Coordinates of N, CA and C in Angstrom, one line a residue:
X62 N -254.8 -32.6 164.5 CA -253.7 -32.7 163.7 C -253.0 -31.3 163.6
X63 N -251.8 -31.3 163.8 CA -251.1 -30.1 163.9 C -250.8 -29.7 162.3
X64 N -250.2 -28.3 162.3 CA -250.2 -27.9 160.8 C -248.6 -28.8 160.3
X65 N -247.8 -28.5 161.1 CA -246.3 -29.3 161.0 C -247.0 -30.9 160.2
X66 N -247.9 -31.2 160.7 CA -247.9 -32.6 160.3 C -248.5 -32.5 158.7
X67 N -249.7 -31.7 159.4 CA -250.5 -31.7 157.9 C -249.3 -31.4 156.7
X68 N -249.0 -30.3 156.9 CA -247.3 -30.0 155.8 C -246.5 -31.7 155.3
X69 N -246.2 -32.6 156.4 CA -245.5 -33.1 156.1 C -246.5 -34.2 155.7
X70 N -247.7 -34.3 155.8 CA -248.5 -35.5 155.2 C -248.6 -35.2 153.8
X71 N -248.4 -33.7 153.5 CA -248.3 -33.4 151.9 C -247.5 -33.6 151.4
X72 N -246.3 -33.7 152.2 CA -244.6 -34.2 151.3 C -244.8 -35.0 151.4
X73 N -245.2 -36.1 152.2 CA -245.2 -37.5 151.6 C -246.5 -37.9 150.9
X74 N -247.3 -37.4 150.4 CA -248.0 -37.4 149.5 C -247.3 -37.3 148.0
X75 N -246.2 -36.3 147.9 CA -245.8 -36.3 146.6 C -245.0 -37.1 146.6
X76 N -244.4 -36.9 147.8 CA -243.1 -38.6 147.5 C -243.7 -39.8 147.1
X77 N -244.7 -40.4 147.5 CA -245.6 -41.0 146.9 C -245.7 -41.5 145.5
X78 N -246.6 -40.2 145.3 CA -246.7 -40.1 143.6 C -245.7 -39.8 142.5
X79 N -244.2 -39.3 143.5 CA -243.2 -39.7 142.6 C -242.5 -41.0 142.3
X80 N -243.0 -42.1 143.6 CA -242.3 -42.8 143.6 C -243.1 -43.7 142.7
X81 N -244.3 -43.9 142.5 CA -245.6 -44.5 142.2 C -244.9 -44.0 140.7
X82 N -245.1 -43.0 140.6 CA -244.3 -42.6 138.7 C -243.6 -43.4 138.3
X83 N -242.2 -43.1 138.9 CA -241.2 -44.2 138.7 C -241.0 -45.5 138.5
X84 N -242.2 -46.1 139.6 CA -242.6 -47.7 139.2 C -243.1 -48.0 137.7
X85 N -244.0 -47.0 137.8 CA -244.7 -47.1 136.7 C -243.7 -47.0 135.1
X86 N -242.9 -46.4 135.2 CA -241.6 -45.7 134.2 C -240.9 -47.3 133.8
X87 N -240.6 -47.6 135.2 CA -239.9 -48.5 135.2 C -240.4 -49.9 134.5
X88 N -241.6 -50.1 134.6 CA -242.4 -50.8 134.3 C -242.2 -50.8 132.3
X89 N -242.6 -49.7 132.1 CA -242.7 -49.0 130.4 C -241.5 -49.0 129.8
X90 N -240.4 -49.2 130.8 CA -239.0 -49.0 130.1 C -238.7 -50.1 129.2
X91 N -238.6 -50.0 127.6 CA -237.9 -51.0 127.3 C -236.5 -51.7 127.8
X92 N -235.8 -51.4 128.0 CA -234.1 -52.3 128.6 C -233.7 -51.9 129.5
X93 N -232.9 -52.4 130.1 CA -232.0 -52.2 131.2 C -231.4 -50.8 131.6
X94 N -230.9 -50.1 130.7 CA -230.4 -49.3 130.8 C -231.1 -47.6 130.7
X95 N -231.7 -48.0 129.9 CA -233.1 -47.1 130.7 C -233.9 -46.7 131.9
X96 N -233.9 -48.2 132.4 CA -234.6 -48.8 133.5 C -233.9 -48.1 134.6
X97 N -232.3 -48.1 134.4 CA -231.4 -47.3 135.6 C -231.1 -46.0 135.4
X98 N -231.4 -45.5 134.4 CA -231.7 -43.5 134.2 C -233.3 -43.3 134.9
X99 N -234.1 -44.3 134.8 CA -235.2 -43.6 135.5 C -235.5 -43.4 137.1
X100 N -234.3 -43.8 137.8 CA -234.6 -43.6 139.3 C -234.6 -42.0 139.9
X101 N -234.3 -41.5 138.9 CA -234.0 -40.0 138.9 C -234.7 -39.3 140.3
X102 N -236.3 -39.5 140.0 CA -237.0 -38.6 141.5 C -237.3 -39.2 142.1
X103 N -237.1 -40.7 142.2 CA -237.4 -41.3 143.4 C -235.9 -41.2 144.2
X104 N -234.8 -40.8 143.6 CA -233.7 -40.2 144.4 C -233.0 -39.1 144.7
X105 N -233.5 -38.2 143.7 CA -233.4 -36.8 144.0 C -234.7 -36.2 144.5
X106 N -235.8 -36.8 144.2 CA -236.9 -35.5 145.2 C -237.7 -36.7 146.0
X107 N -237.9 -37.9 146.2 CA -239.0 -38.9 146.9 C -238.1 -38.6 148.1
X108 N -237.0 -39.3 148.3 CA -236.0 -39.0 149.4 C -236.0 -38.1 150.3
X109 N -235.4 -37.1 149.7 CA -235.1 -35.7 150.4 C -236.5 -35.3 150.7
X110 N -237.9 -35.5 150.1 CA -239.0 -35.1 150.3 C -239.5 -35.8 151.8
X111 N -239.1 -36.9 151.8 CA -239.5 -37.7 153.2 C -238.4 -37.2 153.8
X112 N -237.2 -37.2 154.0 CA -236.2 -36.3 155.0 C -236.9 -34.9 155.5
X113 N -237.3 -34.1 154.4 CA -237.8 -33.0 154.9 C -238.9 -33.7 155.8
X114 N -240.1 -33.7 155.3 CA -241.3 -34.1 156.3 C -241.1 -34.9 157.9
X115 N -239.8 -35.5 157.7 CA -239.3 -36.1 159.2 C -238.6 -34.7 159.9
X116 N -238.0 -33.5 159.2 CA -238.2 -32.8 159.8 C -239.0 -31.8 160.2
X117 N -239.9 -31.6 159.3 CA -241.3 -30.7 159.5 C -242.0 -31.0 160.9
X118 N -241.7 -32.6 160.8 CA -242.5 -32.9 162.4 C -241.4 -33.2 163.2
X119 N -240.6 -33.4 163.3 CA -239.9 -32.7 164.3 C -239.9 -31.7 165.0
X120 N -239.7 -30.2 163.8 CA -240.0 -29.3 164.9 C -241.0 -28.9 164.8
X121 N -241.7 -29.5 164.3 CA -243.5 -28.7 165.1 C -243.3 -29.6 166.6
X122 N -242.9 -31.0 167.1 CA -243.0 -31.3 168.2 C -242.4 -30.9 169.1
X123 N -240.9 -30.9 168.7 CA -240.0 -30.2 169.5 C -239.3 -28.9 169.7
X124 N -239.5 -28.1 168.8 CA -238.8 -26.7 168.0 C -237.9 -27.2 167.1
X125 N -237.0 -25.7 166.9 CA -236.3 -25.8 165.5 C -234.7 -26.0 166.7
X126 N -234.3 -27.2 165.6 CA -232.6 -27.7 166.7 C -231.8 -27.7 165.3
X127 N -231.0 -27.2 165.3 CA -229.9 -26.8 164.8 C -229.2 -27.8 164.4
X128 N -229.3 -28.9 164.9 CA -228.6 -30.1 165.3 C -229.2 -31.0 163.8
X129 N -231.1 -31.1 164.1 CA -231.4 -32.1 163.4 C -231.2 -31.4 161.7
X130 N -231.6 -29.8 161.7 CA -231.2 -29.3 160.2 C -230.2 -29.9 159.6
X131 N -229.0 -29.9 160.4 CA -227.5 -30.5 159.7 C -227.6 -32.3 159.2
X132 N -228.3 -32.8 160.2 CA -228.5 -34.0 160.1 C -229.5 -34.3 158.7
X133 N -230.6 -33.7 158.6 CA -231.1 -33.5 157.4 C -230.7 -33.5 155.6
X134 N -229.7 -32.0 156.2 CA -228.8 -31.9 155.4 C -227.6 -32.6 154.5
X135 N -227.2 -33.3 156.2 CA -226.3 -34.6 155.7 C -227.0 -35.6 154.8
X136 N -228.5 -36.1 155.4 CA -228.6 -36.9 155.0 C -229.3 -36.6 153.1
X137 N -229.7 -35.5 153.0 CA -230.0 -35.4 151.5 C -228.9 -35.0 150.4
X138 N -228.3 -35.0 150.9 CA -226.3 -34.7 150.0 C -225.4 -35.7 150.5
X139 N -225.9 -37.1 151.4 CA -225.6 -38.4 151.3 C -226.8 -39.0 149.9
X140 N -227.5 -39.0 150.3 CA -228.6 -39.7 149.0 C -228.1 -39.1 147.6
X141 N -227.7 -37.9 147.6 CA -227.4 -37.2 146.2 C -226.5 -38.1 145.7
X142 N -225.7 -37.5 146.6 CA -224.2 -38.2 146.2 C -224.1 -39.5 145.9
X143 N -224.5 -40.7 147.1 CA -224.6 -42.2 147.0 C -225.6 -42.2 145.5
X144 N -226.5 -41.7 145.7 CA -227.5 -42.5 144.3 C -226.9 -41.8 142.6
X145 N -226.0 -40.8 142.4 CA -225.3 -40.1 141.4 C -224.3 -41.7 141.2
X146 N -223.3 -41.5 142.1 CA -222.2 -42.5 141.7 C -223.1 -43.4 141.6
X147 N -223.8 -44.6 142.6 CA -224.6 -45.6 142.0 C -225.2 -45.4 140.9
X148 N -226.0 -44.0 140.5 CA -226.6 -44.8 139.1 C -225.5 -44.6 137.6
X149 N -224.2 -43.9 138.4 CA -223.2 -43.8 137.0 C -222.7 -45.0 137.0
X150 N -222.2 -46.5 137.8 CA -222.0 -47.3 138.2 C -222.7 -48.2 137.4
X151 N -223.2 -48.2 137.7 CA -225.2 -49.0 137.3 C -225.4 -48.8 135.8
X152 N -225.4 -47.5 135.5 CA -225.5 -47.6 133.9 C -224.4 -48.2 133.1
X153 N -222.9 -47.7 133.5 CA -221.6 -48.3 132.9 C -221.7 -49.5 132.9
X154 N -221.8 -50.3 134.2 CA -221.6 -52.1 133.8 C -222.9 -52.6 133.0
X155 N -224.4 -52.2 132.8 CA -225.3 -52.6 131.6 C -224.8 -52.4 130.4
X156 N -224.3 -50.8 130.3 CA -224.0 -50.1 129.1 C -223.1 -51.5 128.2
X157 N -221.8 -52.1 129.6 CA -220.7 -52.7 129.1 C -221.5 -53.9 128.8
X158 N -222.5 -54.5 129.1 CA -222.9 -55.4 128.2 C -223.8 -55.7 127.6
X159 N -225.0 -54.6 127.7 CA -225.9 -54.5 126.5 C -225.6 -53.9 125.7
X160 N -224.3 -53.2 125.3 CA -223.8 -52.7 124.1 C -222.9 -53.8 123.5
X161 N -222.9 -54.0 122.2 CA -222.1 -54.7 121.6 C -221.0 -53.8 120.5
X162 N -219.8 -54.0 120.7 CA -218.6 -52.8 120.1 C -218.7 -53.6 118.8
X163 N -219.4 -52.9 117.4 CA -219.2 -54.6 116.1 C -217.9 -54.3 115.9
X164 N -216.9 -53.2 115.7 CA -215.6 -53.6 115.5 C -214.5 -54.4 116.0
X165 N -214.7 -54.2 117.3 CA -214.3 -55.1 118.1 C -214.6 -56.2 118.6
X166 N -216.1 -57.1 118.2 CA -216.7 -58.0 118.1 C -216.2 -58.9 116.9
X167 N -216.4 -58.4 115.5 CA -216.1 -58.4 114.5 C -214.4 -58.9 113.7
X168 N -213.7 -57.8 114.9 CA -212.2 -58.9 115.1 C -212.5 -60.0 115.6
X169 N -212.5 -60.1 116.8 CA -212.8 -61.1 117.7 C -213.0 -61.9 116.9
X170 N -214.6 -62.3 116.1 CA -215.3 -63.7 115.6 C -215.1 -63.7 114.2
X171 N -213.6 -63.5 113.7 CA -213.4 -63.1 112.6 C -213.9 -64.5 111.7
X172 N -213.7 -65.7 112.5 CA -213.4 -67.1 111.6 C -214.9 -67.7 112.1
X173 N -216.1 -66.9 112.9 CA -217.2 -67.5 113.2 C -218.2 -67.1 113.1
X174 N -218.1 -65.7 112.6 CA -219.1 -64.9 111.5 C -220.1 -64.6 112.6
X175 N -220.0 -64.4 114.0 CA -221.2 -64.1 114.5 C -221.9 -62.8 114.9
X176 N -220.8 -61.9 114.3 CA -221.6 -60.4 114.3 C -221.7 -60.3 112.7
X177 N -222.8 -59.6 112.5 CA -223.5 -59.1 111.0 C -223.3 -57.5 110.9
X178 N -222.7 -57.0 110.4 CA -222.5 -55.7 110.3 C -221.4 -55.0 108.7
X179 N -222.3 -53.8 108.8 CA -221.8 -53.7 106.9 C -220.7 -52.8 107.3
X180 N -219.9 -52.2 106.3 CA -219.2 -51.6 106.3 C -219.3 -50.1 106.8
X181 N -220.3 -49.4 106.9 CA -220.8 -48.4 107.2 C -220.7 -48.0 109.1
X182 N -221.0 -49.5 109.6 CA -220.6 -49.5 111.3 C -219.7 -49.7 111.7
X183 N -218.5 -50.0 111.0 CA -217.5 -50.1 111.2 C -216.5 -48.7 111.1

């Protein structure tokens, strides 16, 4: 076993146990919207961590190409990017319905009394 590999059998080791974390998080989360703030390192460091390790062995097989760095690079500031807006996406439409607005509820069901709320949340 080459050391390039051994290196990258250790990045995916942690990617691993980050992602193994996160299950577990996810698991513990009470609601929804919790549930989608925890994807945090399984998309900022599980990711990019297996990106790097596919290149670690790369160039221990073939040398260092200039070519796959960029490609690397693309691809871990694509994952940033895609999983930021997804998880601001993600949280807003739970947010918009696991949150209940009582004042604006409260108009709403003025004649059917079905929000309970005192003067204080208003």
């Amino acid at each position: 076993m080459a050391i390039s590999e051994i290196i990258a059998s250790v990045l995916l080791i942690i990617a691993t146990i980050l992602v193994v974390a996160t299950v577990i998080s996810l698991w513990r989360a009470p609601d929804a919207l919790t549930r989608a703030n925890l994807l945090g390192p399984t998309v900022g460091l599980a990711v990019p961590l297996i990106i790097l390790a596919k290149l670690v062995v790369d160039f221990g097989r073939d040398g260092f190409s200039l070519w796959l760095l960029i490609q690397g690079l693309i691809a871990c500031f694509g994952v940033w990017i895609i999983g930021s807006v997804g998880s601001f996406y993600l949280g807003r439409s739970i947010y918009g319905v696991t949150v209940t607005d009582v004042k604006h509820a409260k108009h709403n069901h003025k004649k059917v009394q079905t929000v309970q709320a005192k003067e204080d949340d208003i």
